[in-house]
mmCIF file of C-alpha atoms in Angstrom:
data_model
loop_
_atom_site.group_PDB
_atom_site.id
_atom_site.type_symbol
_atom_site.label_atom_id
_atom_site.label_comp_id
_atom_site.label_asym_id
_atom_site.label_seq_id
_atom_site.Cartn_x
_atom_site.Cartn_y
_atom_site.Cartn_z
ATOM 1 C CA MET A 1 -238.253 -138.684 -145.107
ATOM 2 C CA LYS A 2 -238.438 -138.231 -148.883
ATOM 3 C CA LYS A 3 -236.009 -135.319 -148.626
ATOM 4 C CA ILE A 4 -233.566 -137.460 -146.614
ATOM 5 C CA ASN A 5 -233.912 -140.329 -149.087
ATOM 6 C CA LYS A 6 -233.062 -137.911 -151.893
ATOM 7 C CA HIS A 7 -229.655 -137.263 -150.352
ATOM 8 C CA TRP A 8 -228.869 -140.961 -150.204
ATOM 9 C CA SER A 9 -230.130 -141.489 -153.752
ATOM 10 C CA ILE A 10 -227.471 -138.963 -154.802
ATOM 11 C CA VAL A 11 -224.935 -141.137 -152.978
ATOM 12 C CA LEU A 12 -226.138 -144.175 -154.942
ATOM 13 C CA ILE A 13 -225.743 -142.384 -158.281
ATOM 14 C CA CYS A 14 -222.259 -141.226 -157.280
ATOM 15 C CA CYS A 15 -221.456 -144.831 -156.331
ATOM 16 C CA LEU A 16 -222.144 -145.936 -159.900
ATOM 17 C CA LEU A 17 -219.932 -143.178 -161.297
ATOM 18 C CA ALA A 18 -217.118 -144.156 -158.928
ATOM 19 C CA GLY A 19 -217.539 -147.780 -159.953
ATOM 20 C CA ALA A 20 -217.128 -146.874 -163.610
ATOM 21 C CA SER A 21 -214.413 -144.202 -163.447
ATOM 22 C CA ILE A 22 -212.211 -145.968 -160.873
ATOM 23 C CA GLY A 23 -213.488 -149.527 -160.517
ATOM 24 C CA ILE A 24 -213.488 -150.313 -164.244
ATOM 25 C CA CYS A 25 -210.888 -147.920 -165.631
ATOM 26 C CA VAL A 26 -208.296 -148.460 -162.885
ATOM 27 C CA ASN A 27 -208.984 -151.206 -160.342
ATOM 28 C CA ALA A 28 -209.955 -153.964 -162.775
ATOM 29 C CA GLY A 29 -207.306 -153.060 -165.335
ATOM 30 C CA GLY A 30 -204.618 -155.294 -163.882
ATOM 31 C CA VAL A 31 -206.187 -158.443 -165.330
ATOM 32 C CA PHE A 32 -205.226 -157.266 -168.823
ATOM 33 C CA TYR A 33 -201.517 -156.606 -168.162
ATOM 34 C CA THR A 34 -200.045 -160.087 -168.545
ATOM 35 C CA PRO A 35 -202.254 -161.511 -171.361
ATOM 36 C CA VAL A 36 -202.119 -158.365 -173.524
ATOM 37 C CA ALA A 37 -198.387 -157.843 -172.975
ATOM 38 C CA GLU A 38 -197.706 -161.438 -174.003
ATOM 39 C CA SER A 39 -200.022 -161.134 -177.013
ATOM 40 C CA LEU A 40 -198.336 -157.939 -178.212
ATOM 41 C CA GLY A 41 -194.860 -159.260 -177.441
ATOM 42 C CA VAL A 42 -193.900 -156.406 -175.100
ATOM 43 C CA MET A 43 -192.745 -156.179 -171.491
ATOM 44 C CA ARG A 44 -195.374 -155.854 -168.774
ATOM 45 C CA GLY A 45 -194.032 -152.464 -167.793
ATOM 46 C CA THR A 46 -194.287 -151.265 -171.380
ATOM 47 C CA PHE A 47 -197.943 -152.256 -171.664
ATOM 48 C CA ALA A 48 -198.718 -150.952 -168.154
ATOM 49 C CA LEU A 49 -197.654 -147.521 -169.427
ATOM 50 C CA ASN A 50 -201.105 -147.240 -171.001
ATOM 51 C CA ALA A 51 -202.563 -147.149 -167.495
ATOM 52 C CA THR A 52 -199.974 -144.533 -166.570
ATOM 53 C CA PHE A 53 -201.006 -142.324 -169.493
ATOM 54 C CA SER A 54 -204.650 -142.823 -168.590
ATOM 55 C CA LEU A 55 -204.120 -141.738 -164.987
ATOM 56 C CA LEU A 56 -201.944 -138.818 -166.060
ATOM 57 C CA SER A 57 -204.764 -137.611 -168.282
ATOM 58 C CA THR A 58 -207.224 -138.034 -165.421
ATOM 59 C CA SER A 59 -205.011 -136.057 -163.057
ATOM 60 C CA ILE A 60 -204.588 -133.173 -165.500
ATOM 61 C CA VAL A 61 -208.271 -132.850 -166.363
ATOM 62 C CA ALA A 62 -209.110 -132.946 -162.628
ATOM 63 C CA LEU A 63 -207.363 -129.590 -162.216
ATOM 64 C CA PHE A 64 -209.952 -127.972 -164.469
ATOM 65 C CA ILE A 65 -213.140 -129.571 -163.089
ATOM 66 C CA PRO A 66 -214.239 -126.527 -161.013
ATOM 67 C CA LYS A 67 -213.749 -124.178 -164.002
ATOM 68 C CA LEU A 68 -215.463 -126.556 -166.415
ATOM 69 C CA LEU A 69 -218.486 -126.738 -164.126
ATOM 70 C CA GLN A 70 -218.723 -122.951 -164.275
ATOM 71 C CA LYS A 71 -219.026 -123.112 -168.079
ATOM 72 C CA MET A 72 -221.257 -126.150 -168.577
ATOM 73 C CA SER A 73 -223.899 -128.119 -166.731
ATOM 74 C CA LEU A 74 -223.040 -131.187 -164.702
ATOM 75 C CA LYS A 75 -225.090 -133.355 -167.094
ATOM 76 C CA THR A 76 -223.126 -132.111 -170.122
ATOM 77 C CA LEU A 77 -219.847 -132.778 -168.328
ATOM 78 C CA LEU A 78 -220.993 -136.297 -167.470
ATOM 79 C CA TRP A 79 -222.133 -137.108 -171.026
ATOM 80 C CA ILE A 80 -218.787 -136.049 -172.472
ATOM 81 C CA GLY A 81 -216.846 -138.023 -169.872
ATOM 82 C CA ILE A 82 -218.922 -141.200 -170.118
ATOM 83 C CA LEU A 83 -218.747 -141.378 -173.911
ATOM 84 C CA MET A 84 -214.996 -140.721 -174.004
ATOM 85 C CA ALA A 85 -214.274 -143.343 -171.338
ATOM 86 C CA GLY A 86 -216.630 -145.943 -172.777
ATOM 87 C CA VAL A 87 -215.694 -145.586 -176.430
ATOM 88 C CA GLY A 88 -211.994 -145.389 -175.564
ATOM 89 C CA THR A 89 -212.247 -148.721 -173.745
ATOM 90 C CA ILE A 90 -214.228 -150.365 -176.560
ATOM 91 C CA LEU A 91 -211.663 -149.320 -179.178
ATOM 92 C CA MET A 92 -208.905 -150.974 -177.129
ATOM 93 C CA GLY A 93 -210.473 -154.249 -178.209
ATOM 94 C CA PHE A 94 -209.552 -153.400 -181.811
ATOM 95 C CA SER A 95 -205.966 -152.370 -181.044
ATOM 96 C CA TYR A 96 -202.955 -154.465 -182.043
ATOM 97 C CA HIS A 97 -200.117 -152.061 -181.253
ATOM 98 C CA VAL A 98 -199.046 -150.661 -177.905
ATOM 99 C CA ILE A 99 -199.024 -147.083 -179.287
ATOM 100 C CA LEU A 100 -202.764 -147.338 -179.998
ATOM 101 C CA PHE A 101 -203.320 -148.388 -176.400
ATOM 102 C CA TYR A 102 -201.416 -145.309 -175.237
ATOM 103 C CA ILE A 103 -203.569 -142.989 -177.370
ATOM 104 C CA LEU A 104 -206.836 -144.592 -176.314
ATOM 105 C CA ALA A 105 -205.701 -144.600 -172.690
ATOM 106 C CA VAL A 106 -205.405 -140.809 -172.859
ATOM 107 C CA VAL A 107 -208.933 -140.562 -174.303
ATOM 108 C CA ARG A 108 -210.311 -142.856 -171.621
ATOM 109 C CA GLY A 109 -208.365 -141.074 -168.888
ATOM 110 C CA ILE A 110 -209.707 -137.651 -169.838
ATOM 111 C CA GLY A 111 -213.242 -139.022 -169.968
ATOM 112 C CA ALA A 112 -213.018 -140.831 -166.633
ATOM 113 C CA GLY A 113 -211.446 -137.773 -165.024
ATOM 114 C CA LEU A 114 -214.572 -135.741 -165.758
ATOM 115 C CA PHE A 115 -216.695 -137.913 -163.452
ATOM 116 C CA SER A 116 -214.101 -139.255 -161.024
ATOM 117 C CA ILE A 117 -212.985 -138.372 -157.485
ATOM 118 C CA VAL A 118 -212.816 -134.564 -157.748
ATOM 119 C CA THR A 119 -216.309 -134.223 -159.197
ATOM 120 C CA LEU A 120 -217.761 -136.832 -156.845
ATOM 121 C CA THR A 121 -216.266 -135.380 -153.650
ATOM 122 C CA MET A 122 -217.418 -131.882 -154.663
ATOM 123 C CA ILE A 123 -220.950 -133.245 -154.971
ATOM 124 C CA ILE A 124 -220.783 -135.024 -151.601
ATOM 125 C CA ASN A 125 -219.316 -131.931 -149.898
ATOM 126 C CA ASN A 126 -222.280 -129.911 -151.145
ATOM 127 C CA TRP A 127 -224.931 -132.485 -150.267
ATOM 128 C CA PHE A 128 -223.726 -133.558 -146.790
ATOM 129 C CA VAL A 129 -222.839 -131.782 -143.556
ATOM 130 C CA LEU A 130 -223.537 -134.636 -141.151
ATOM 131 C CA LYS A 131 -222.384 -138.150 -142.097
ATOM 132 C CA HIS A 132 -219.993 -136.561 -144.575
ATOM 133 C CA GLY A 133 -217.231 -139.097 -143.895
ATOM 134 C CA LEU A 134 -219.605 -142.038 -144.224
ATOM 135 C CA ALA A 135 -221.122 -140.715 -147.455
ATOM 136 C CA THR A 136 -217.661 -140.130 -148.944
ATOM 137 C CA GLY A 137 -216.552 -143.593 -147.877
ATOM 138 C CA ILE A 138 -219.616 -145.259 -149.363
ATOM 139 C CA VAL A 139 -219.216 -143.518 -152.726
ATOM 140 C CA LEU A 140 -215.512 -144.165 -153.125
ATOM 141 C CA SER A 141 -215.765 -147.711 -151.763
ATOM 142 C CA PHE A 142 -217.981 -148.617 -154.707
ATOM 143 C CA SER A 143 -214.945 -148.458 -156.976
ATOM 144 C CA GLY A 144 -213.769 -151.466 -155.002
ATOM 145 C CA VAL A 145 -217.154 -153.172 -155.308
ATOM 146 C CA VAL A 146 -216.976 -153.012 -159.086
ATOM 147 C CA GLY A 147 -213.311 -153.991 -159.101
ATOM 148 C CA ALA A 148 -213.924 -156.995 -156.849
ATOM 149 C CA ILE A 149 -216.856 -158.235 -158.912
ATOM 150 C CA LEU A 150 -215.337 -157.635 -162.317
ATOM 151 C CA SER A 151 -211.749 -158.833 -161.760
ATOM 152 C CA PRO A 152 -212.519 -162.582 -161.712
ATOM 153 C CA ILE A 153 -215.235 -162.154 -164.364
ATOM 154 C CA LEU A 154 -212.909 -160.334 -166.735
ATOM 155 C CA THR A 155 -210.164 -162.878 -166.065
ATOM 156 C CA SER A 156 -212.535 -165.681 -167.081
ATOM 157 C CA LEU A 157 -213.691 -163.759 -170.147
ATOM 158 C CA ILE A 158 -210.090 -163.204 -171.263
ATOM 159 C CA VAL A 159 -209.510 -166.953 -171.067
ATOM 160 C CA SER A 160 -212.760 -167.873 -172.856
ATOM 161 C CA VAL A 161 -213.278 -165.146 -175.484
ATOM 162 C CA GLY A 162 -209.935 -163.319 -175.570
ATOM 163 C CA TRP A 163 -208.790 -159.924 -174.322
ATOM 164 C CA GLN A 164 -210.078 -158.113 -177.442
ATOM 165 C CA THR A 165 -213.725 -159.068 -176.909
ATOM 166 C CA THR A 166 -213.340 -158.531 -173.166
ATOM 167 C CA TYR A 167 -212.282 -154.918 -173.728
ATOM 168 C CA ILE A 168 -215.390 -154.342 -175.889
ATOM 169 C CA ILE A 169 -217.666 -155.842 -173.236
ATOM 170 C CA THR A 170 -215.971 -153.744 -170.554
ATOM 171 C CA GLY A 171 -216.522 -150.489 -172.462
ATOM 172 C CA ILE A 172 -220.202 -151.208 -173.061
ATOM 173 C CA LEU A 173 -220.653 -152.105 -169.391
ATOM 174 C CA LEU A 174 -218.987 -148.841 -168.356
ATOM 175 C CA ILE A 175 -221.512 -146.791 -170.331
ATOM 176 C CA ILE A 176 -224.480 -148.767 -168.966
ATOM 177 C CA ILE A 177 -223.368 -148.307 -165.343
ATOM 178 C CA CYS A 178 -223.115 -144.532 -165.831
ATOM 179 C CA LEU A 179 -226.505 -144.020 -167.513
ATOM 180 C CA PRO A 180 -228.482 -143.334 -164.284
ATOM 181 C CA SER A 181 -226.299 -140.285 -163.616
ATOM 182 C CA VAL A 182 -227.422 -138.573 -166.825
ATOM 183 C CA LEU A 183 -230.980 -139.923 -166.933
ATOM 184 C CA CYS A 184 -231.759 -138.931 -163.339
ATOM 185 C CA HIS A 185 -231.734 -135.396 -161.932
ATOM 186 C CA LEU A 186 -228.207 -135.237 -160.497
ATOM 187 C CA THR A 187 -227.134 -131.735 -159.447
ATOM 188 C CA MET A 188 -223.990 -130.287 -157.871
ATOM 189 C CA THR A 189 -225.904 -128.839 -154.928
ATOM 190 C CA PRO A 190 -229.136 -129.711 -153.094
ATOM 191 C CA GLN A 191 -230.185 -126.066 -153.338
ATOM 192 C CA GLU A 192 -230.733 -126.602 -157.097
ATOM 193 C CA GLN A 193 -233.488 -129.035 -156.086
ATOM 194 C CA GLY A 194 -234.888 -126.847 -153.316
ATOM 195 C CA LEU A 195 -233.192 -128.857 -150.558
ATOM 196 C CA LEU A 196 -230.591 -128.264 -147.856
ATOM 197 C CA PRO A 197 -227.485 -130.406 -147.316
ATOM 198 C CA TYR A 198 -228.003 -133.452 -145.108
ATOM 199 C CA GLY A 199 -227.867 -132.323 -141.475
ATOM 200 C CA ALA A 200 -227.836 -128.610 -142.319
ATOM 201 C CA THR A 201 -229.988 -125.975 -140.626
ATOM 202 C CA GLU A 202 -231.845 -123.151 -142.341
ATOM 203 C CA ASN A 203 -229.027 -120.629 -141.771
ATOM 204 C CA TYR A 204 -226.397 -122.980 -143.245
ATOM 205 C CA VAL A 205 -226.414 -121.407 -146.720
ATOM 206 C CA SER A 206 -225.885 -117.840 -145.467
ATOM 207 C CA LYS A 207 -223.040 -118.964 -143.218
ATOM 208 C CA LYS A 208 -221.440 -120.925 -146.024
ATOM 209 C CA LYS A 209 -221.399 -117.874 -148.275
ATOM 210 C CA ASP A 210 -219.517 -115.840 -145.660
ATOM 211 C CA THR A 211 -216.101 -117.409 -146.163
ATOM 212 C CA GLY A 212 -214.074 -114.338 -145.350
ATOM 213 C CA THR A 213 -210.789 -113.386 -146.940
ATOM 214 C CA ARG A 214 -209.050 -116.236 -148.728
ATOM 215 C CA LYS A 215 -205.553 -116.986 -147.557
ATOM 216 C CA SER A 216 -202.775 -118.247 -149.746
ATOM 217 C CA PHE A 217 -202.661 -122.018 -149.505
ATOM 218 C CA VAL A 218 -199.071 -122.343 -150.758
ATOM 219 C CA THR A 219 -197.396 -122.881 -147.391
ATOM 220 C CA VAL A 220 -194.764 -125.262 -146.032
ATOM 221 C CA SER A 221 -197.575 -127.423 -144.640
ATOM 222 C CA PHE A 222 -199.239 -127.587 -148.049
ATOM 223 C CA VAL A 223 -195.952 -128.565 -149.735
ATOM 224 C CA PHE A 224 -195.451 -131.501 -147.359
ATOM 225 C CA PHE A 225 -199.100 -132.451 -147.729
ATOM 226 C CA PHE A 226 -198.718 -132.459 -151.508
ATOM 227 C CA ILE A 227 -195.563 -134.625 -151.313
ATOM 228 C CA PHE A 228 -197.507 -137.003 -149.070
ATOM 229 C CA ALA A 229 -200.318 -137.023 -151.659
ATOM 230 C CA LEU A 230 -197.819 -137.646 -154.461
ATOM 231 C CA LEU A 231 -195.923 -140.541 -152.893
ATOM 232 C CA HIS A 232 -198.404 -142.482 -150.788
ATOM 233 C CA PRO A 233 -200.986 -143.429 -153.466
ATOM 234 C CA ALA A 234 -198.123 -144.824 -155.567
ATOM 235 C CA ILE A 235 -198.251 -147.846 -153.268
ATOM 236 C CA SER A 236 -201.678 -148.721 -154.680
ATOM 237 C CA GLY A 237 -200.030 -149.590 -157.999
ATOM 238 C CA ILE A 238 -198.863 -152.850 -156.432
ATOM 239 C CA THR A 239 -202.441 -154.137 -156.357
ATOM 240 C CA GLN A 240 -202.708 -154.218 -160.138
ATOM 241 C CA HIS A 241 -199.617 -156.445 -160.236
ATOM 242 C CA PHE A 242 -201.032 -159.076 -157.875
ATOM 243 C CA PRO A 243 -201.667 -161.465 -160.817
ATOM 244 C CA GLY A 244 -198.043 -161.099 -161.901
ATOM 245 C CA TYR A 245 -196.772 -161.346 -158.306
ATOM 246 C CA ALA A 246 -198.655 -164.593 -157.721
ATOM 247 C CA GLU A 247 -197.371 -166.006 -161.008
ATOM 248 C CA SER A 248 -193.781 -165.060 -160.106
ATOM 249 C CA LEU A 249 -194.123 -167.121 -156.909
ATOM 250 C CA GLY A 250 -195.512 -170.087 -158.830
ATOM 251 C CA TYR A 251 -199.138 -169.768 -157.742
ATOM 252 C CA GLY A 252 -200.598 -169.007 -161.182
ATOM 253 C CA LEU A 253 -202.888 -166.318 -162.561
ATOM 254 C CA THR A 254 -205.992 -167.770 -160.897
ATOM 255 C CA ILE A 255 -204.629 -167.093 -157.418
ATOM 256 C CA GLY A 256 -203.411 -163.718 -158.643
ATOM 257 C CA GLY A 257 -206.853 -162.800 -159.956
ATOM 258 C CA THR A 258 -208.380 -163.846 -156.639
ATOM 259 C CA MET A 259 -205.801 -161.703 -154.829
ATOM 260 C CA LEU A 260 -206.805 -158.737 -156.969
ATOM 261 C CA SER A 261 -210.421 -159.411 -156.069
ATOM 262 C CA ALA A 262 -209.517 -159.719 -152.365
ATOM 263 C CA GLY A 263 -207.708 -156.399 -152.582
ATOM 264 C CA MET A 264 -210.821 -154.808 -154.013
ATOM 265 C CA VAL A 265 -212.936 -156.256 -151.186
ATOM 266 C CA GLY A 266 -210.454 -154.706 -148.761
ATOM 267 C CA ASN A 267 -210.764 -151.518 -150.766
ATOM 268 C CA ILE A 268 -214.523 -151.520 -150.218
ATOM 269 C CA LEU A 269 -214.561 -152.275 -146.511
ATOM 270 C CA THR A 270 -211.681 -150.022 -145.470
ATOM 271 C CA LYS A 271 -213.184 -147.032 -147.300
ATOM 272 C CA LEU A 272 -216.374 -147.564 -145.311
ATOM 273 C CA VAL A 273 -214.344 -148.012 -142.126
ATOM 274 C CA ILE A 274 -212.217 -144.890 -142.617
ATOM 275 C CA GLY A 275 -215.369 -142.859 -143.273
ATOM 276 C CA ALA A 276 -217.057 -144.135 -140.109
ATOM 277 C CA LEU A 277 -213.858 -143.729 -138.057
ATOM 278 C CA SER A 278 -213.491 -140.194 -139.366
ATOM 279 C CA ASP A 279 -217.011 -139.254 -138.260
ATOM 280 C CA ARG A 280 -216.260 -140.764 -134.822
ATOM 281 C CA PHE A 281 -212.593 -139.943 -134.096
ATOM 282 C CA GLY A 282 -211.592 -137.480 -136.820
ATOM 283 C CA CYS A 283 -209.964 -138.049 -140.192
ATOM 284 C CA ILE A 284 -206.378 -137.799 -138.872
ATOM 285 C CA ILE A 285 -206.694 -140.762 -136.496
ATOM 286 C CA ALA A 286 -208.680 -142.678 -139.120
ATOM 287 C CA THR A 287 -205.941 -142.170 -141.719
ATOM 288 C CA LEU A 288 -203.180 -143.298 -139.343
ATOM 289 C CA ILE A 289 -205.093 -146.493 -138.567
ATOM 290 C CA MET A 290 -205.389 -147.341 -142.261
ATOM 291 C CA ILE A 291 -201.659 -146.722 -142.825
ATOM 292 C CA VAL A 292 -200.796 -149.168 -140.035
ATOM 293 C CA VAL A 293 -203.169 -151.765 -141.507
ATOM 294 C CA ASN A 294 -201.416 -151.455 -144.867
ATOM 295 C CA ILE A 295 -197.987 -151.918 -143.287
ATOM 296 C CA ILE A 296 -199.233 -155.172 -141.745
ATOM 297 C CA SER A 297 -200.502 -156.305 -145.152
ATOM 298 C CA ILE A 298 -197.103 -155.712 -146.781
ATOM 299 C CA ILE A 299 -195.390 -157.790 -144.101
ATOM 300 C CA LEU A 300 -197.818 -160.633 -144.816
ATOM 301 C CA LEU A 301 -197.286 -160.403 -148.588
ATOM 302 C CA LEU A 302 -193.509 -160.409 -148.228
ATOM 303 C CA ASN A 303 -193.832 -163.608 -146.184
ATOM 304 C CA ALA A 304 -196.210 -165.320 -148.596
ATOM 305 C CA ILE A 305 -195.829 -168.844 -147.227
ATOM 306 C CA SER A 306 -199.184 -170.020 -148.580
ATOM 307 C CA PRO A 307 -202.036 -168.893 -150.861
ATOM 308 C CA SER A 308 -204.225 -168.202 -147.803
ATOM 309 C CA VAL A 309 -201.633 -165.830 -146.313
ATOM 310 C CA MET A 310 -201.365 -164.073 -149.680
ATOM 311 C CA LEU A 311 -205.140 -163.642 -149.846
ATOM 312 C CA ILE A 312 -205.270 -162.209 -146.320
ATOM 313 C CA GLY A 313 -202.409 -159.860 -147.151
ATOM 314 C CA ALA A 314 -204.110 -158.819 -150.393
ATOM 315 C CA PHE A 315 -207.368 -158.159 -148.548
ATOM 316 C CA LEU A 316 -205.666 -155.931 -145.970
ATOM 317 C CA PHE A 317 -203.633 -154.254 -148.716
ATOM 318 C CA GLY A 318 -206.890 -152.796 -150.011
ATOM 319 C CA SER A 319 -206.596 -150.314 -147.146
ATOM 320 C CA ILE A 320 -204.221 -148.282 -149.325
ATOM 321 C CA TYR A 321 -207.185 -147.077 -151.375
ATOM 322 C CA SER A 322 -208.967 -145.762 -148.287
ATOM 323 C CA VAL A 323 -206.104 -143.332 -147.694
ATOM 324 C CA GLY A 324 -205.606 -142.319 -151.318
ATOM 325 C CA ALA A 325 -209.287 -141.672 -152.010
ATOM 326 C CA VAL A 326 -211.268 -141.017 -148.828
ATOM 327 C CA GLY A 327 -208.383 -140.029 -146.542
ATOM 328 C CA PHE A 328 -206.962 -137.244 -148.686
ATOM 329 C CA ALA A 329 -210.407 -135.813 -149.467
ATOM 330 C CA LEU A 330 -211.304 -135.661 -145.779
ATOM 331 C CA LEU A 331 -207.870 -134.371 -144.734
ATOM 332 C CA THR A 332 -208.013 -131.592 -147.333
ATOM 333 C CA LYS A 333 -211.366 -130.420 -145.990
ATOM 334 C CA GLU A 334 -210.077 -130.711 -142.407
ATOM 335 C CA PHE A 335 -206.811 -128.823 -142.893
ATOM 336 C CA PHE A 336 -207.828 -126.173 -145.429
ATOM 337 C CA GLY A 337 -211.575 -125.732 -144.962
ATOM 338 C CA LEU A 338 -214.569 -126.224 -147.226
ATOM 339 C CA ASP A 339 -214.248 -122.776 -148.802
ATOM 340 C CA MET A 340 -210.781 -123.676 -150.139
ATOM 341 C CA TYR A 341 -211.606 -127.289 -151.012
ATOM 342 C CA ASN A 342 -212.477 -126.689 -154.676
ATOM 343 C CA THR A 343 -209.183 -124.847 -155.121
ATOM 344 C CA ILE A 344 -206.885 -127.188 -153.223
ATOM 345 C CA TYR A 345 -208.319 -130.679 -153.684
ATOM 346 C CA PRO A 346 -207.945 -130.759 -157.499
ATOM 347 C CA ILE A 347 -204.226 -130.081 -156.924
ATOM 348 C CA VAL A 348 -204.049 -132.758 -154.225
ATOM 349 C CA SER A 349 -205.923 -135.154 -156.508
ATOM 350 C CA PHE A 350 -203.445 -134.331 -159.267
ATOM 351 C CA GLY A 351 -200.655 -135.420 -156.921
ATOM 352 C CA THR A 352 -202.379 -138.643 -155.848
ATOM 353 C CA THR A 353 -203.148 -139.611 -159.438
ATOM 354 C CA ILE A 354 -199.654 -138.769 -160.693
ATOM 355 C CA GLY A 355 -198.179 -140.987 -157.992
ATOM 356 C CA SER A 356 -200.508 -143.847 -158.911
ATOM 357 C CA ALA A 357 -199.936 -143.352 -162.625
ATOM 358 C CA PHE A 358 -196.166 -143.689 -162.594
ATOM 359 C CA ALA A 359 -196.256 -146.509 -160.067
ATOM 360 C CA LEU A 360 -198.257 -148.784 -162.372
ATOM 361 C CA SER A 361 -195.494 -148.913 -164.971
ATOM 362 C CA LEU A 362 -192.527 -148.510 -162.603
ATOM 363 C CA ILE A 363 -193.585 -151.549 -160.584
ATOM 364 C CA GLY A 364 -193.816 -153.500 -163.824
ATOM 365 C CA TYR A 365 -190.281 -152.442 -164.696
ATOM 366 C CA VAL A 366 -189.091 -153.374 -161.186
ATOM 367 C CA TYR A 367 -190.053 -156.935 -161.989
ATOM 368 C CA ASP A 368 -188.760 -156.787 -165.569
ATOM 369 C CA PHE A 369 -185.270 -155.732 -164.457
ATOM 370 C CA THR A 370 -184.938 -157.467 -161.062
ATOM 371 C CA GLY A 371 -187.082 -160.557 -161.536
ATOM 372 C CA SER A 372 -188.878 -159.799 -158.247
ATOM 373 C CA TYR A 373 -191.625 -157.567 -156.895
ATOM 374 C CA ASN A 374 -190.026 -157.404 -153.415
ATOM 375 C CA PRO A 375 -188.167 -154.096 -154.019
ATOM 376 C CA ALA A 376 -191.556 -152.441 -154.671
ATOM 377 C CA PHE A 377 -192.796 -153.609 -151.265
ATOM 378 C CA TYR A 378 -189.676 -152.256 -149.520
ATOM 379 C CA ILE A 379 -190.136 -148.877 -151.197
ATOM 380 C CA ALA A 380 -193.769 -148.909 -150.036
ATOM 381 C CA LEU A 381 -192.662 -149.378 -146.420
ATOM 382 C CA ALA A 382 -190.315 -146.397 -146.720
ATOM 383 C CA ILE A 383 -193.157 -144.255 -148.099
ATOM 384 C CA HIS A 384 -195.348 -145.340 -145.184
ATOM 385 C CA ALA A 385 -192.694 -144.156 -142.736
ATOM 386 C CA PHE A 386 -192.694 -140.706 -144.374
ATOM 387 C CA ALA A 387 -196.503 -140.656 -144.397
ATOM 388 C CA ILE A 388 -196.727 -141.368 -140.673
ATOM 389 C CA ILE A 389 -194.320 -138.508 -139.928
ATOM 390 C CA VAL A 390 -196.379 -136.086 -142.035
ATOM 391 C CA VAL A 391 -199.763 -137.118 -140.619
ATOM 392 C CA VAL A 392 -198.533 -137.122 -137.008
ATOM 393 C CA SER A 393 -197.025 -133.662 -137.544
ATOM 394 C CA PHE A 394 -200.359 -132.395 -138.857
ATOM 395 C CA TYR A 395 -202.112 -134.072 -135.930
ATOM 396 C CA ILE A 396 -199.893 -132.294 -133.389
ATOM 397 C CA LYS A 397 -200.322 -128.986 -135.194
ATOM 398 C CA HIS A 398 -204.071 -129.500 -135.385
ATOM 399 C CA LYS A 399 -204.338 -130.184 -131.645
ATOM 400 C CA LYS A 400 -202.336 -127.034 -130.875
ATOM 401 C CA GLU A 401 -204.652 -124.946 -133.077
ATOM 402 C CA LEU A 402 -207.721 -126.362 -131.356
ATOM 403 C CA SER A 403 -206.270 -125.616 -127.899
ATOM 404 C CA HIS A 404 -205.867 -121.891 -128.705
#
């Protein structure tokens, strides 16, 4: 029982890292867009570029995570990442020019990237054979937990003490949340602690080492999968503009902040759901279900006849994160195998983060130049159509391979 509990304690530690690297650095960042942009006298899209630079930095550093872990311990990697992300956020509270935000965003992005999705999913892949989808969903859903809790709190702090002090508080909180990961014995593999992966048998390790000849992963299927990974997560950028969207419809920032929180609650629950559905029906069916849920949410948001409808739409819109985080990690393992995961997923993660990064500022500019967020929703529906075609194609191909 103690050995089993150890596996789930690793999940808990990874949850805290996900909450800091994604929940704080990305999901709760939208509350700063409008107040800071107005304070600096710049357009929302211009200020939102800092989030774009941050995510770009995260996506680039993610490509090197497997190699970095070959040269340094996991604890060293975590210390570097936590300090860069935390201090970078704190210094934003002392910034009075948008260029400084861009520079600090890069620092924070590099730091967060060292203990974000790529590192976390590598850990979960090593620690879990059974319940892998559930464990992945739990870890990555915690980014939504932190985002949901912090969004209204940070909004209130901005109103009461100003965005400068709020940034300082946020950075300190980020470091505190991450401390258990470096103070406890977190390792990349259970074997380093004399354990086997959850659900593994004694001959699991020897089988895992026999991976055979590696095939080239640069195929037509991979190219379409990468395009899917590049475009689909861009839809998630809409969430960070919920405060601005609500304000543009005359509902005010309070409703917008609540919508952002509702989206993060949806983020939490749908990541748990997609993980459980994946363990039960397979990750392909689970991903398709989440895409359909997100389409329904967009329809509701486009027909925002009341605050309650907007909140329901925002809640369901959180399903976009389940695809971008959990879905792609599970699909990569499903389509390319565990032995190729550390090679392929950093590239896939690079695509998902790039898509999210540019979307944050582009959606801001959509509003700046059109006076409406509706075009962003229409583009999202088009991306969903492409995503369904890609996933269904992989599903058909997968079924054919299993039948032979």
